[in-house]
């Protein structure tokens, strides 16, 4: 089992570069399936979710050429199958975007049900199915396979989403890009990665307007033919490093970001007494005084992101006084609280709200990540804690954070990865 070992209590100082956005990349790579030509995609993050999706595309017949470590040429012009039922599909949540892409391109799709982070609750896809059905598809789910069939092509329709869903907005936007006629998605999600996907599709030849607002209008086109696109910086990776500096103290320049996307995170950190200075494409984060308590409620963009909830909850464990964090997006995203308790935190969860009593310090302990952002939060806890923290379940973290150890050690963290073969018990066995 691979683990991270952190000797906490070291302030972070220096500069860190933020990678391309995971949740944009995992939508844009399936979108390449719809393009009849070569897509050059720049600023792809080197994370395992991206590698898994690229492997899925390859198995479907895509030609992928590495231009450099962050840039790929993807050519899906020769793909002739609408079937993607590989085991790999079940590894990641974003594999469901392949449904929208294949439906848009071929008018049918047989796709294995998505996997991905499990926060302990159900992750339904009823809004995706409702939208595709309104666009003329007959959708069935049997034995873990989603099958969606149209007579020929999807037809444009007006779809009102009952919940603001990032996944449903993206999936319907994909299907609609090559549908016959015009689709309007009402009550659409407005996250930066929705806008990024729309920009990608438009630069390949689609006709999408209104992304970033609650009403997105997509005029179906007959073909998309290829082009260049550079993915936006990762809002949540940036927020995670901002929270890490707030937890340890120090001063870090977070580079290659869009400060506008970080406004709600910067705002909360300022309320907690952290200095955040916005520059053109970077932010400076500095913490040299105790943290104040605050109250946080996660909401769809432009609200405070649920994907930063575990990280801010961890910080609030170290703030003076009582704070509350209310999860407004997912039913159950507080599994990590039990791990923080092992480090001496004081958190009580009541339904969707965590009531956090600040403690003067956390103490290093053996703990386990249960999902990607929970893992990031535990890293922050370990960096800020007194003593040694050993984190299991780091495969979750590597799904979404590029080179986290290198980035943090370059800022002064005392952190390393150990693989099972490095552990003494295993060495003894081979001797
Ligand atoms: N929902 C439904 N029906 C649906 C779809 C969603 O009821 O058909 C509900 C969900 O149960 C949830 C809410 O709507 O309560 C929002 O879900 P959404 O569809 O927006 O989530 P998602 O698309 O499955 C993406 C991100 C998540 C992030 C959420 C919310 C990707 C690959 N995943 O998930 O990111 O938490 O949006 O912003 O983009 C992460 O990066 O760690 C992560 C989990």
Short mmCIF file of C-alpha atoms and ligand atoms in Angstrom, two decimals:
data_model
loop_
_atom_site.label_atom_id
_atom_site.label_comp_id
_atom_site.label_asym_id
_atom_site.label_seq_id
_atom_site.Cartn_x
_atom_site.Cartn_y
_atom_site.Cartn_z
CA UNK A 1 0.00 0.00 0.00
CA UNK A 2 1.36 3.40 -0.98
CA UNK A 3 1.37 6.01 1.78
CA UNK A 4 2.34 9.61 2.32
CA UNK A 5 4.46 10.35 5.38
CA UNK A 6 4.42 13.93 6.63
CA UNK A 7 6.43 15.49 9.43
CA UNK A 8 4.20 18.46 10.15
CA UNK A 9 4.71 21.92 11.55
CA UNK A 10 6.84 23.40 8.75
CA UNK A 11 5.59 26.69 7.26
CA UNK A 12 5.21 26.79 3.46
CA UNK A 13 7.10 29.46 1.52
CA UNK A 14 7.90 30.08 -2.14
CA UNK A 15 6.03 29.67 -5.42
CA UNK A 16 3.85 26.89 -6.80
CA UNK A 17 2.46 26.45 -10.31
CA UNK A 18 -1.09 25.25 -10.68
CA UNK A 19 -1.88 22.56 -13.27
CA UNK A 20 -4.72 22.35 -15.77
CA UNK A 21 -8.18 21.79 -14.31
CA UNK A 22 -9.05 18.14 -13.67
CA UNK A 23 -12.79 18.60 -14.03
CA UNK A 24 -12.36 20.47 -17.33
CA UNK A 25 -9.88 17.90 -18.68
CA UNK A 26 -12.18 14.98 -17.86
CA UNK A 27 -14.96 16.62 -19.90
CA UNK A 28 -12.79 17.80 -22.78
CA UNK A 29 -11.10 14.43 -23.41
CA UNK A 30 -14.46 12.63 -24.00
CA UNK A 31 -15.54 15.65 -26.09
CA UNK A 32 -12.65 14.87 -28.44
CA UNK A 33 -14.58 11.70 -29.37
CA UNK A 34 -17.04 13.91 -31.23
CA UNK A 35 -14.48 15.69 -33.35
CA UNK A 36 -13.81 14.59 -36.90
CA UNK A 37 -10.18 15.72 -37.00
CA UNK A 38 -7.21 16.37 -34.74
CA UNK A 39 -7.70 18.20 -31.43
CA UNK A 40 -4.55 19.63 -29.93
CA UNK A 41 -5.16 19.93 -26.18
CA UNK A 42 -2.70 21.92 -24.07
CA UNK A 43 -2.30 22.21 -20.29
CA UNK A 44 -3.56 18.71 -19.53
CA UNK A 45 -2.84 17.79 -15.90
CA UNK A 46 -0.69 14.68 -15.35
CA UNK A 47 -3.13 12.86 -13.07
CA UNK A 48 -4.46 9.33 -13.05
CA UNK A 49 -8.06 10.26 -14.05
CA UNK A 50 -6.71 11.81 -17.25
CA UNK A 51 -4.54 8.74 -17.95
CA UNK A 52 -7.55 6.44 -17.46
CA UNK A 53 -9.72 8.46 -19.87
CA UNK A 54 -6.98 8.56 -22.50
CA UNK A 55 -6.65 4.78 -22.21
CA UNK A 56 -10.42 4.42 -22.71
CA UNK A 57 -10.24 6.55 -25.87
CA UNK A 58 -7.29 4.51 -27.15
CA UNK A 59 -9.21 1.27 -26.62
CA UNK A 60 -11.98 2.77 -28.74
CA UNK A 61 -9.54 3.43 -31.57
CA UNK A 62 -8.39 7.03 -30.96
CA UNK A 63 -4.92 8.00 -32.18
CA UNK A 64 -3.08 9.91 -29.47
CA UNK A 65 0.23 11.66 -30.09
CA UNK A 66 2.27 13.18 -27.29
CA UNK A 67 3.45 16.65 -28.31
CA UNK A 68 5.00 17.39 -24.90
CA UNK A 69 4.21 16.37 -21.35
CA UNK A 70 1.17 18.63 -21.11
CA UNK A 71 0.06 18.67 -24.76
CA UNK A 72 -1.52 15.91 -26.80
CA UNK A 73 -2.97 15.53 -30.27
CA UNK A 74 -6.10 13.39 -30.14
CA UNK A 75 -7.59 12.13 -33.39
CA UNK A 76 -10.91 10.30 -33.08
CA UNK A 77 -11.89 10.64 -36.74
CA UNK A 78 -11.67 6.88 -37.32
CA UNK A 79 -13.61 5.70 -34.31
CA UNK A 80 -16.46 3.53 -35.50
CA UNK A 81 -17.86 2.14 -32.27
CA UNK A 82 -20.54 3.43 -29.92
CA UNK A 83 -19.67 0.85 -27.28
CA UNK A 84 -17.50 1.60 -24.23
CA UNK A 85 -18.12 -1.04 -21.63
CA UNK A 86 -14.54 -1.61 -20.42
CA UNK A 87 -13.75 -2.20 -16.74
CA UNK A 88 -11.73 1.01 -16.79
CA UNK A 89 -14.93 2.99 -17.23
CA UNK A 90 -15.97 2.01 -13.73
CA UNK A 91 -12.84 3.55 -12.24
CA UNK A 92 -13.83 7.15 -12.79
CA UNK A 93 -16.92 9.27 -12.51
CA UNK A 94 -16.31 11.28 -15.65
CA UNK A 95 -16.60 8.20 -17.86
CA UNK A 96 -20.31 9.09 -18.08
CA UNK A 97 -19.41 11.94 -20.42
CA UNK A 98 -18.72 9.25 -22.98
CA UNK A 99 -22.50 8.67 -23.12
CA UNK A 100 -23.16 12.24 -24.30
CA UNK A 101 -20.22 12.19 -26.71
CA UNK A 102 -21.19 8.88 -28.36
CA UNK A 103 -24.89 9.74 -28.48
CA UNK A 104 -24.05 13.04 -30.14
CA UNK A 105 -21.75 11.45 -32.67
CA UNK A 106 -23.43 8.12 -33.45
CA UNK A 107 -26.96 8.51 -32.13
CA UNK A 108 -26.42 5.59 -29.77
CA UNK A 109 -24.20 4.62 -26.84
CA UNK A 110 -23.57 1.54 -24.71
CA UNK A 111 -21.44 2.63 -21.80
CA UNK A 112 -20.47 1.03 -18.47
CA UNK A 113 -21.88 2.90 -15.45
CA UNK A 114 -19.39 5.34 -13.97
CA UNK A 115 -17.39 4.81 -10.79
CA UNK A 116 -15.41 7.56 -9.07
CA UNK A 117 -15.24 9.03 -5.62
CA UNK A 118 -17.83 7.70 -3.25
CA UNK A 119 -18.61 10.12 -0.44
CA UNK A 120 -20.96 7.61 1.19
CA UNK A 121 -24.14 8.71 -0.57
CA UNK A 122 -25.77 7.89 -3.90
CA UNK A 123 -24.55 9.67 -7.04
CA UNK A 124 -27.59 9.53 -9.35
CA UNK A 125 -27.68 10.26 -13.10
CA UNK A 126 -31.43 10.75 -13.44
CA UNK A 127 -31.01 14.31 -14.79
CA UNK A 128 -28.67 13.09 -17.53
CA UNK A 129 -31.24 10.44 -18.51
CA UNK A 130 -34.12 12.91 -18.35
CA UNK A 131 -32.26 15.23 -20.75
CA UNK A 132 -31.29 12.54 -23.25
CA UNK A 133 -34.85 11.21 -23.19
CA UNK A 134 -36.22 14.69 -23.94
CA UNK A 135 -33.79 14.75 -26.88
CA UNK A 136 -35.32 11.59 -28.31
CA UNK A 137 -33.13 8.82 -26.84
CA UNK A 138 -34.49 5.65 -25.34
CA UNK A 139 -32.30 5.08 -22.28
CA UNK A 140 -32.10 1.86 -20.27
CA UNK A 141 -29.77 0.84 -17.44
CA UNK A 142 -29.19 -2.89 -17.10
CA UNK A 143 -26.41 -4.91 -15.43
CA UNK A 144 -24.30 -1.81 -14.95
CA UNK A 145 -24.51 -0.74 -18.62
CA UNK A 146 -26.29 2.43 -19.78
CA UNK A 147 -27.73 1.92 -23.29
CA UNK A 148 -29.11 4.93 -25.11
CA UNK A 149 -30.58 4.64 -28.60
CA UNK A 150 -32.10 7.19 -30.97
CA UNK A 151 -33.68 6.61 -34.39
CA UNK A 152 -30.76 8.40 -36.02
CA UNK A 153 -29.56 11.46 -34.10
CA UNK A 154 -30.44 13.31 -30.92
CA UNK A 155 -32.94 16.11 -31.52
CA UNK A 156 -32.70 19.53 -29.91
CA UNK A 157 -35.03 20.09 -26.93
CA UNK A 158 -35.54 22.39 -23.96
CA UNK A 159 -34.43 20.64 -20.77
CA UNK A 160 -34.97 22.06 -17.28
CA UNK A 161 -32.61 20.47 -14.74
CA UNK A 162 -34.36 19.77 -11.44
CA UNK A 163 -31.02 20.08 -9.61
CA UNK A 164 -28.05 22.17 -10.66
CA UNK A 165 -25.81 19.37 -11.92
CA UNK A 166 -22.33 19.84 -13.37
CA UNK A 167 -22.36 16.35 -14.87
CA UNK A 168 -25.82 16.62 -16.46
CA UNK A 169 -25.04 20.09 -17.88
CA UNK A 170 -21.82 18.80 -19.47
CA UNK A 171 -23.33 15.56 -20.76
CA UNK A 172 -26.31 17.32 -22.36
CA UNK A 173 -24.07 20.00 -23.85
CA UNK A 174 -21.98 17.24 -25.46
CA UNK A 175 -24.99 15.42 -26.89
CA UNK A 176 -26.57 18.67 -28.10
CA UNK A 177 -23.45 19.89 -29.91
CA UNK A 178 -24.07 17.45 -32.80
CA UNK A 179 -27.86 17.11 -32.38
CA UNK A 180 -30.41 18.13 -35.00
CA UNK A 181 -31.83 21.50 -33.99
CA UNK A 182 -31.43 23.70 -30.93
CA UNK A 183 -31.18 22.61 -27.30
CA UNK A 184 -31.69 24.88 -24.32
CA UNK A 185 -30.45 23.72 -20.91
CA UNK A 186 -32.29 25.63 -18.19
CA UNK A 187 -31.03 25.78 -14.58
CA UNK A 188 -27.62 24.77 -15.91
CA UNK A 189 -24.49 24.60 -13.74
CA UNK A 190 -22.15 27.61 -14.13
CA UNK A 191 -18.77 26.24 -13.00
CA UNK A 192 -15.62 27.46 -14.81
CA UNK A 193 -15.15 24.00 -16.33
CA UNK A 194 -18.61 24.25 -17.98
CA UNK A 195 -17.44 27.43 -19.72
CA UNK A 196 -14.14 25.75 -20.59
CA UNK A 197 -15.90 22.82 -22.24
CA UNK A 198 -18.15 25.19 -24.21
CA UNK A 199 -15.08 27.14 -25.36
CA UNK A 200 -13.37 23.90 -26.38
CA UNK A 201 -16.39 22.71 -28.36
CA UNK A 202 -16.84 26.12 -30.01
CA UNK A 203 -13.18 26.20 -31.01
CA UNK A 204 -13.73 22.79 -32.68
CA UNK A 205 -16.76 24.13 -34.62
CA UNK A 206 -19.75 23.88 -32.24
CA UNK A 207 -22.28 26.69 -31.67
CA UNK A 208 -22.85 27.10 -27.92
CA UNK A 209 -23.89 30.33 -26.19
CA UNK A 210 -24.60 31.25 -22.59
CA UNK A 211 -22.20 28.84 -20.84
CA UNK A 212 -21.47 30.33 -17.42
CA UNK A 213 -25.13 31.43 -17.05
CA UNK A 214 -28.13 29.32 -16.04
CA UNK A 215 -29.43 29.05 -19.63
CA UNK A 216 -27.21 27.49 -22.24
CA UNK A 217 -28.29 27.49 -25.88
CA UNK A 218 -26.73 24.93 -28.21
CA UNK A 219 -27.40 24.97 -31.94
CA UNK A 220 -26.48 21.53 -33.22
CA UNK A 221 -23.89 21.48 -36.03
CA UNK A 222 -23.23 18.66 -38.50
CA UNK A 223 -19.52 18.27 -37.81
CA UNK A 224 -16.71 19.50 -35.61
CA UNK A 225 -13.39 19.38 -37.37
CA UNK A 226 -10.54 19.95 -34.90
CA UNK A 227 -8.32 22.75 -33.63
CA UNK A 228 -6.21 23.91 -30.65
CA UNK A 229 -7.31 24.38 -27.06
CA UNK A 230 -5.62 25.12 -23.75
CA UNK A 231 -7.34 24.00 -20.54
CA UNK A 232 -7.97 26.52 -17.72
CA UNK A 233 -6.08 26.29 -14.40
CA UNK A 234 -7.50 24.10 -11.65
CA UNK A 235 -9.58 26.18 -9.23
CA UNK A 236 -9.62 23.43 -6.61
CA UNK A 237 -5.93 22.57 -6.81
CA UNK A 238 -5.19 26.29 -6.31
CA UNK A 239 -7.66 26.47 -3.41
CA UNK A 240 -6.06 23.42 -1.82
CA UNK A 241 -2.59 25.05 -1.83
CA UNK A 242 -4.12 28.28 -0.52
CA UNK A 243 -5.66 26.31 2.36
CA UNK A 244 -2.37 24.50 2.98
CA UNK A 245 -0.52 27.81 3.45
CA UNK A 246 -3.32 29.03 5.71
CA UNK A 247 -2.89 25.86 7.77
CA UNK A 248 0.88 25.90 8.13
CA UNK A 249 1.62 29.62 8.04
CA UNK A 250 4.13 31.13 5.62
CA UNK A 251 3.85 32.98 2.31
CA UNK A 252 3.30 31.37 -1.09
CA UNK A 253 2.70 32.76 -4.57
CA UNK A 254 0.13 30.52 -6.24
CA UNK A 255 0.93 30.93 -9.94
CA UNK A 256 -0.95 30.33 -13.21
CA UNK A 257 -4.44 30.82 -11.80
CA UNK A 258 -7.54 32.84 -12.68
CA UNK A 259 -8.09 34.90 -9.47
CA UNK A 260 -11.76 35.46 -10.39
CA UNK A 261 -12.40 31.69 -10.09
CA UNK A 262 -10.91 31.77 -6.58
CA UNK A 263 -12.97 34.69 -5.23
CA UNK A 264 -15.18 32.67 -2.89
CA UNK A 265 -12.18 30.77 -1.49
CA UNK A 266 -10.08 33.94 -1.10
CA UNK A 267 -13.04 35.64 0.60
CA UNK A 268 -13.40 32.89 3.23
CA UNK A 269 -9.66 32.82 3.90
CA UNK A 270 -9.66 36.61 4.40
CA UNK A 271 -12.54 36.23 6.88
CA UNK A 272 -10.26 33.80 8.74
CA UNK A 273 -7.48 36.39 8.96
CA UNK A 274 -5.36 35.14 6.06
CA UNK A 275 -3.89 37.71 3.66
CA UNK A 276 -4.77 36.99 0.04
CA UNK A 277 -3.57 39.38 -2.67
CA UNK A 278 -4.88 38.96 -6.21
CA UNK A 279 -2.46 39.65 -9.05
CA UNK A 280 -3.14 39.21 -12.77
CA UNK A 281 -2.60 35.46 -12.99
CA UNK A 282 -1.45 34.57 -9.50
CA UNK A 283 -2.47 35.06 -5.88
CA UNK A 284 -0.24 35.61 -2.87
CA UNK A 285 -1.34 33.85 0.30
CA UNK A 286 0.23 34.74 3.63
CA UNK A 287 -0.67 33.68 7.15
CA UNK A 288 1.27 34.91 10.16
CA UNK A 289 -1.43 35.25 12.82
CA UNK A 290 -3.98 32.89 14.43
CA UNK A 291 -6.98 31.82 12.32
CA UNK A 292 -10.45 33.20 13.11
CA UNK A 293 -13.58 31.09 13.08
CA UNK A 294 -16.13 31.45 10.26
CA UNK A 295 -19.19 29.81 8.73
CA UNK A 296 -19.20 28.15 5.32
CA UNK A 297 -21.98 26.76 3.14
CA UNK A 298 -21.14 24.97 -0.07
CA UNK A 299 -23.19 25.84 -3.14
CA UNK A 300 -22.94 25.42 -6.91
CA UNK A 301 -20.65 28.04 -8.56
CA UNK A 302 -20.24 30.93 -7.84
CA UNK A 303 -20.87 29.66 -4.30
CA UNK A 304 -18.20 28.11 -2.11
CA UNK A 305 -17.20 24.85 -3.89
CA UNK A 306 -18.06 21.52 -2.29
CA UNK A 307 -14.70 20.26 -3.59
CA UNK A 308 -13.02 22.65 -1.10
CA UNK A 309 -15.26 21.69 1.82
CA UNK A 310 -13.01 19.05 3.44
CA UNK A 311 -9.99 21.37 3.13
CA UNK A 312 -11.71 24.41 4.72
CA UNK A 313 -13.24 22.18 7.42
CA UNK A 314 -9.74 21.02 8.30
CA UNK A 315 -8.49 24.60 8.55
CA UNK A 316 -11.39 25.54 10.81
CA UNK A 317 -10.29 22.81 13.24
CA UNK A 318 -7.37 25.15 13.96
CA UNK A 319 -9.36 28.41 14.15
CA UNK A 320 -10.24 30.06 17.46
CA UNK A 321 -13.89 29.51 18.48
CA UNK A 322 -16.79 27.59 16.95
CA UNK A 323 -17.32 27.39 13.20
CA UNK A 324 -19.97 25.65 11.12
CA UNK A 325 -19.68 24.09 7.68
CA UNK A 326 -22.87 23.17 5.82
CA UNK A 327 -22.68 20.89 2.81
CA UNK A 328 -25.19 22.19 0.26
CA UNK A 329 -24.34 19.97 -2.70
CA UNK A 330 -23.80 16.36 -1.56
CA UNK A 331 -25.89 14.40 0.96
CA UNK A 332 -22.90 13.02 2.78
CA UNK A 333 -19.39 14.42 2.46
CA UNK A 334 -18.08 14.31 6.03
CA UNK A 335 -16.45 10.86 6.12
CA UNK A 336 -13.02 12.46 6.66
CA UNK A 337 -14.14 13.87 10.02
CA UNK A 338 -13.44 10.50 11.73
CA UNK A 339 -9.84 10.66 10.51
CA UNK A 340 -9.39 14.24 11.74
CA UNK A 341 -10.71 13.10 15.14
CA UNK A 342 -7.70 10.75 15.37
CA UNK A 343 -5.52 13.88 15.14
CA UNK A 344 -7.27 15.61 18.03
CA UNK A 345 -9.90 17.72 16.22
CA UNK A 346 -13.28 18.44 17.72
CA UNK A 347 -16.04 18.14 15.10
CA UNK A 348 -19.66 17.07 15.50
CA UNK A 349 -21.70 16.33 12.39
CA UNK A 350 -25.42 17.00 12.51
CA UNK A 351 -27.04 16.07 9.18
CA UNK A 352 -25.44 18.23 6.53
CA UNK A 353 -23.69 20.54 9.03
CA UNK A 354 -20.38 20.09 10.83
CA UNK A 355 -19.94 22.04 14.05
CA UNK A 356 -16.24 22.59 14.58
CA UNK A 357 -14.64 23.67 17.87
CA UNK A 358 -11.18 25.02 17.17
CA UNK A 359 -8.27 23.32 18.97
CA UNK A 360 -4.79 24.84 19.48
CA UNK A 361 -3.08 22.15 17.42
CA UNK A 362 -3.54 18.76 15.70
CA UNK A 363 -1.28 15.80 16.40
CA UNK A 364 0.13 13.52 13.69
CA UNK A 365 -1.51 10.07 13.42
CA UNK A 366 -2.00 7.16 10.98
CA UNK A 367 -5.07 8.08 8.89
CA UNK A 368 -6.79 7.02 5.68
CA UNK A 369 -8.14 9.00 2.72
CA UNK A 370 -11.60 7.89 1.57
CA UNK A 371 -11.85 10.11 -1.52
CA UNK A 372 -9.90 12.71 -3.48
CA UNK A 373 -10.74 15.90 -1.56
CA UNK A 374 -10.83 14.11 1.80
CA UNK A 375 -7.29 13.02 0.95
CA UNK A 376 -6.24 16.59 0.18
CA UNK A 377 -7.73 17.72 3.49
CA UNK A 378 -5.79 15.06 5.40
CA UNK A 379 -2.58 16.22 3.72
CA UNK A 380 -3.30 19.77 4.96
CA UNK A 381 -3.99 18.38 8.44
CA UNK A 382 -0.69 16.47 8.37
CA UNK A 383 1.27 19.53 7.18
CA UNK A 384 -0.17 21.68 9.97
CA UNK A 385 -0.01 19.03 12.73
CA UNK A 386 2.66 18.47 15.36
CA UNK A 387 4.56 15.24 14.65
CA UNK A 388 4.28 12.48 12.06
CA UNK A 389 1.22 11.68 9.97
CA UNK A 390 0.96 8.62 7.72
CA UNK A 391 -1.82 8.75 5.11
CA UNK A 392 -3.18 5.65 3.37
CA UNK A 393 -5.45 5.71 0.32
CA UNK A 394 -3.21 8.11 -1.59
CA UNK A 395 -4.35 6.64 -4.92
CA UNK A 396 -7.43 8.86 -4.47
CA UNK A 397 -5.23 11.94 -4.14
CA UNK A 398 -3.26 11.04 -7.26
CA UNK A 399 -6.48 10.90 -9.27
CA UNK A 400 -6.71 14.67 -9.10
CA UNK A 401 -3.48 16.32 -7.89
CA UNK A 402 -0.44 16.48 -10.16
CA UNK A 403 2.89 15.93 -8.37
CA UNK A 404 1.54 16.98 -5.00
CA UNK A 405 4.59 15.78 -3.10
CA UNK A 406 7.07 17.58 -5.37
CA UNK A 407 5.03 20.78 -5.22
CA UNK A 408 4.72 20.74 -1.42
CA UNK A 409 8.33 19.77 -0.71
CA UNK A 410 9.49 22.60 -2.99
CA UNK A 411 7.60 24.91 -0.60
CA UNK A 412 9.39 23.48 2.44
CA UNK A 413 7.10 20.63 3.49
CA UNK A 414 8.73 17.56 5.01
CA UNK A 415 6.79 14.93 3.11
CA UNK A 416 7.54 11.76 1.20
CA UNK A 417 5.84 8.82 -0.44
CA UNK A 418 6.54 5.26 0.66
CA UNK A 419 5.66 2.23 -1.42
CA UNK A 420 4.92 -1.13 0.14
CA UNK A 421 8.28 -2.50 -0.95
CA UNK A 422 10.02 0.22 1.14
CA UNK A 423 8.40 -0.92 4.35
CA UNK A 424 10.57 -2.91 6.78
CA UNK A 425 8.08 -5.84 7.15
CA UNK A 426 8.20 -6.47 3.40
CA UNK A 427 12.01 -6.17 3.26
CA UNK A 428 12.29 -8.84 5.97
CA UNK A 429 10.18 -11.23 3.92
CA UNK A 430 12.52 -11.09 0.91
CA UNK A 431 15.60 -11.50 3.08
N1 LIG B 1 -27.64 14.98 -8.91
C1 LIG B 1 -28.89 14.40 -9.06
N2 LIG B 1 -29.17 13.82 -10.27
C2 LIG B 1 -28.29 13.81 -11.31
C3 LIG B 1 -27.03 14.41 -11.14
C4 LIG B 1 -26.73 14.99 -9.92
O1 LIG B 1 -29.71 14.38 -8.15
O2 LIG B 1 -28.64 13.27 -12.38
C5 LIG B 1 -27.31 15.62 -7.62
C6 LIG B 1 -26.12 14.94 -6.93
O3 LIG B 1 -26.55 13.83 -6.15
C7 LIG B 1 -25.56 16.08 -6.10
C8 LIG B 1 -25.85 17.32 -6.96
O4 LIG B 1 -26.86 16.94 -7.89
O5 LIG B 1 -26.28 16.18 -4.91
C9 LIG B 1 -24.63 17.83 -7.76
O6 LIG B 1 -24.09 16.78 -8.54
P1 LIG B 1 -23.29 17.06 -9.89
O7 LIG B 1 -23.98 16.33 -10.99
O8 LIG B 1 -23.09 18.53 -10.02
O9 LIG B 1 -21.91 16.36 -9.59
P2 LIG B 1 -21.01 15.53 -10.60
O10 LIG B 1 -21.14 16.09 -11.96
O11 LIG B 1 -21.24 14.08 -10.41
C10 LIG B 1 -18.95 17.10 -10.42
C11 LIG B 1 -17.52 16.97 -10.05
C12 LIG B 1 -17.41 16.75 -8.55
C13 LIG B 1 -18.08 17.90 -7.81
C14 LIG B 1 -19.52 18.10 -8.31
C15 LIG B 1 -20.18 19.33 -7.73
C16 LIG B 1 -16.52 16.00 -11.99
C17 LIG B 1 -15.92 14.82 -12.66
N3 LIG B 1 -16.95 15.84 -10.76
O12 LIG B 1 -19.58 15.88 -10.04
O13 LIG B 1 -16.02 16.78 -8.28
O14 LIG B 1 -18.11 17.63 -6.43
O15 LIG B 1 -19.52 18.22 -9.73
O16 LIG B 1 -19.44 20.47 -8.02
O17 LIG B 1 -16.59 17.08 -12.57
C18 LIG B 1 -14.04 16.22 -7.22
O18 LIG B 1 -13.42 16.80 -8.10
O19 LIG B 1 -13.51 15.83 -6.15
C19 LIG B 1 -15.46 15.94 -7.39
C20 LIG B 1 -16.11 15.01 -6.72
#
